[in-house]
Amino acid sequence: MSGELVPVEELLRLFEAAHWAPSSGNNQPWRFVYARRDTPEWDRFFGLLADGNRLWCSKAAALVVVISRGTRETRDGKTVPARTHSFDTGAAWAYLALQGTLSGLVVHGMEGFDYERAAGELEVPPHHTVECMVAVGRPGRAEDLPERLRAVEHPNERRPVSDVVSEGRFGRGATESA
Ligand SMILES: Cc1cc2nc3c(=O)[nH]c(=O)nc-3n(C[C@H](O)[C@H](O)[C@H](O)COP(=O)(O)O)c2cc1C
């Protein structure tokens, strides 16, 4: 990332996209807490990160903690577990990332941070799960990265689709098209 800041209006567009994600029963269990680099909250968020992520996140414009609510209310007012809260929140994060990419930003998910401290320091209430952190920024130049990171700065591969799709039973592969 370049280190350039991103105006809050531009950042909010990402959350707008995220909150249109589908969810079971339209429960919308996702919650986002963010800090911008030019604000006093930044240090608290940055301090949660593992060293490896700090290295490149120092140039991010914003850090986001993605949280999901693990319970929902039924029509008759009971609070019950929301079975798909993490799945739905994963969809919302993907929308956020897609909108960011469309807007020309870098959006990068991270599990390399202290989940317990995040829950405590951000005052996440009970029955909520800290799912992930996300760094958002403007793209920088690969040449400006430390050497170790420069070496991995290339498009990633994916395993073949046939490894992850199967017809009828788990792990049996998909039917080849004619
Ligand atoms: C939930 C999640 C956690 C991740 N955690 C980290 C992380 O802590 N540090 C990091 O550098 N990348 C992290 N990544 C990035 C993945 O390693 C990356 O998305 C994956 O290797 C595929 O690469 P691509 O997104 O460039 O195609 C994470 C991605 C996701 C979705």
PDB file of N, CA, C and O and ligand atoms in Angstrom, residues 53 56 93 108-112 132 156 158, ligand 1:
ATOM      1  N   ASN A  53       2.193  -8.833   9.992  1.00  0.00           N
ATOM      2  CA  ASN A  53       1.190  -7.961   9.379  1.00  0.00           C
ATOM      3  C   ASN A  53       1.481  -6.480   9.631  1.00  0.00           C
ATOM      4  O   ASN A  53       1.159  -5.623   8.810  1.00  0.00           O
ATOM      5  N   TRP A  56       3.552  -4.486   6.814  1.00  0.00           N
ATOM      6  CA  TRP A  56       2.965  -3.828   5.638  1.00  0.00           C
ATOM      7  C   TRP A  56       1.733  -3.005   5.983  1.00  0.00           C
ATOM      8  O   TRP A  56       1.357  -2.092   5.245  1.00  0.00           O
ATOM      9  N   TRP A  93     -17.951  -9.740   4.284  1.00  0.00           N
ATOM     10  CA  TRP A  93     -16.545  -9.362   4.079  1.00  0.00           C
ATOM     11  C   TRP A  93     -16.184  -9.443   2.591  1.00  0.00           C
ATOM     12  O   TRP A  93     -15.483  -8.579   2.065  1.00  0.00           O
ATOM     13  N   HIS A 108      -7.374  -6.382   2.259  1.00  0.00           N
ATOM     14  CA  HIS A 108      -6.661  -7.618   2.590  1.00  0.00           C
ATOM     15  C   HIS A 108      -7.136  -8.151   3.937  1.00  0.00           C
ATOM     16  O   HIS A 108      -7.047  -7.459   4.948  1.00  0.00           O
ATOM     17  N   GLY A 109      -7.661  -9.375   3.947  1.00  0.00           N
ATOM     18  CA  GLY A 109      -8.105 -10.010   5.185  1.00  0.00           C
ATOM     19  C   GLY A 109      -6.917 -10.492   6.006  1.00  0.00           C
ATOM     20  O   GLY A 109      -5.869 -10.832   5.456  1.00  0.00           O
ATOM     21  N   MET A 110      -7.088 -10.528   7.333  1.00  0.00           N
ATOM     22  CA  MET A 110      -5.991 -10.978   8.214  1.00  0.00           C
ATOM     23  C   MET A 110      -6.523 -11.759   9.400  1.00  0.00           C
ATOM     24  O   MET A 110      -7.434 -11.302  10.095  1.00  0.00           O
ATOM     25  N   GLU A 111      -5.879 -12.914   9.630  1.00  0.00           N
ATOM     26  CA  GLU A 111      -6.153 -13.599  10.905  1.00  0.00           C
ATOM     27  C   GLU A 111      -4.977 -13.469  11.857  1.00  0.00           C
ATOM     28  O   GLU A 111      -5.048 -13.916  13.006  1.00  0.00           O
ATOM     29  N   GLY A 112      -3.922 -12.819  11.378  1.00  0.00           N
ATOM     30  CA  GLY A 112      -2.722 -12.636  12.195  1.00  0.00           C
ATOM     31  C   GLY A 112      -2.863 -11.435  13.122  1.00  0.00           C
ATOM     32  O   GLY A 112      -2.316 -10.355  12.868  1.00  0.00           O
ATOM     33  N   CYS A 132     -12.229 -11.595  12.012  1.00  0.00           N
ATOM     34  CA  CYS A 132     -11.129 -11.308  11.094  1.00  0.00           C
ATOM     35  C   CYS A 132     -10.769  -9.830  11.189  1.00  0.00           C
ATOM     36  O   CYS A 132     -11.561  -9.034  11.696  1.00  0.00           O
ATOM     37  N   ASN A 156      -1.885 -14.953  -6.632  1.00  0.00           N
ATOM     38  CA  ASN A 156      -1.897 -16.294  -6.057  1.00  0.00           C
ATOM     39  C   ASN A 156      -2.665 -17.268  -6.928  1.00  0.00           C
ATOM     40  O   ASN A 156      -3.604 -16.891  -7.619  1.00  0.00           O
ATOM     41  N   ARG A 158      -4.980 -20.912  -7.325  1.00  0.00           N
ATOM     42  CA  ARG A 158      -6.004 -21.648  -6.585  1.00  0.00           C
ATOM     43  C   ARG A 158      -5.900 -23.115  -6.991  1.00  0.00           C
ATOM     44  O   ARG A 158      -5.482 -23.422  -8.110  1.00  0.00           O
TER      45      ARG A 158
HETATM   46  C1  LIG B   1      -9.748 -14.737   6.731  1.00  0.00           C
HETATM   47  C2  LIG B   1      -8.423 -14.396   6.092  1.00  0.00           C
HETATM   48  C3  LIG B   1      -7.300 -14.260   6.889  1.00  0.00           C
HETATM   49  C4  LIG B   1      -6.074 -13.909   6.313  1.00  0.00           C
HETATM   50  N1  LIG B   1      -4.995 -13.666   7.130  1.00  0.00           N
HETATM   51  C5  LIG B   1      -3.891 -13.099   6.611  1.00  0.00           C
HETATM   52  C6  LIG B   1      -2.859 -12.591   7.459  1.00  0.00           C
HETATM   53  O1  LIG B   1      -2.932 -12.619   8.690  1.00  0.00           O
HETATM   54  N2  LIG B   1      -1.766 -12.041   6.866  1.00  0.00           N
HETATM   55  C7  LIG B   1      -1.652 -11.947   5.510  1.00  0.00           C
HETATM   56  O2  LIG B   1      -0.647 -11.381   5.035  1.00  0.00           O
HETATM   57  N3  LIG B   1      -2.616 -12.402   4.690  1.00  0.00           N
HETATM   58  C8  LIG B   1      -3.729 -12.953   5.202  1.00  0.00           C
HETATM   59  N4  LIG B   1      -4.759 -13.353   4.371  1.00  0.00           N
HETATM   60  C9  LIG B   1      -4.603 -13.259   2.917  1.00  0.00           C
HETATM   61  C10 LIG B   1      -4.557 -14.635   2.281  1.00  0.00           C
HETATM   62  O3  LIG B   1      -3.332 -15.258   2.584  1.00  0.00           O
HETATM   63  C11 LIG B   1      -4.762 -14.462   0.764  1.00  0.00           C
HETATM   64  O4  LIG B   1      -6.052 -13.951   0.540  1.00  0.00           O
HETATM   65  C12 LIG B   1      -4.634 -15.797   0.043  1.00  0.00           C
HETATM   66  O5  LIG B   1      -3.300 -16.231   0.103  1.00  0.00           O
HETATM   67  C13 LIG B   1      -5.053 -15.695  -1.407  1.00  0.00           C
HETATM   68  O6  LIG B   1      -4.341 -14.672  -2.037  1.00  0.00           O
HETATM   69  P1  LIG B   1      -5.073 -13.538  -2.887  1.00  0.00           P
HETATM   70  O7  LIG B   1      -6.124 -12.956  -1.991  1.00  0.00           O
HETATM   71  O8  LIG B   1      -3.968 -12.570  -3.198  1.00  0.00           O
HETATM   72  O9  LIG B   1      -5.627 -14.196  -4.124  1.00  0.00           O
HETATM   73  C14 LIG B   1      -5.969 -13.729   4.917  1.00  0.00           C
HETATM   74  C15 LIG B   1      -7.118 -13.889   4.121  1.00  0.00           C
HETATM   75  C16 LIG B   1      -8.324 -14.209   4.691  1.00  0.00           C
HETATM   76  C17 LIG B   1      -9.554 -14.339   3.811  1.00  0.00           C
END
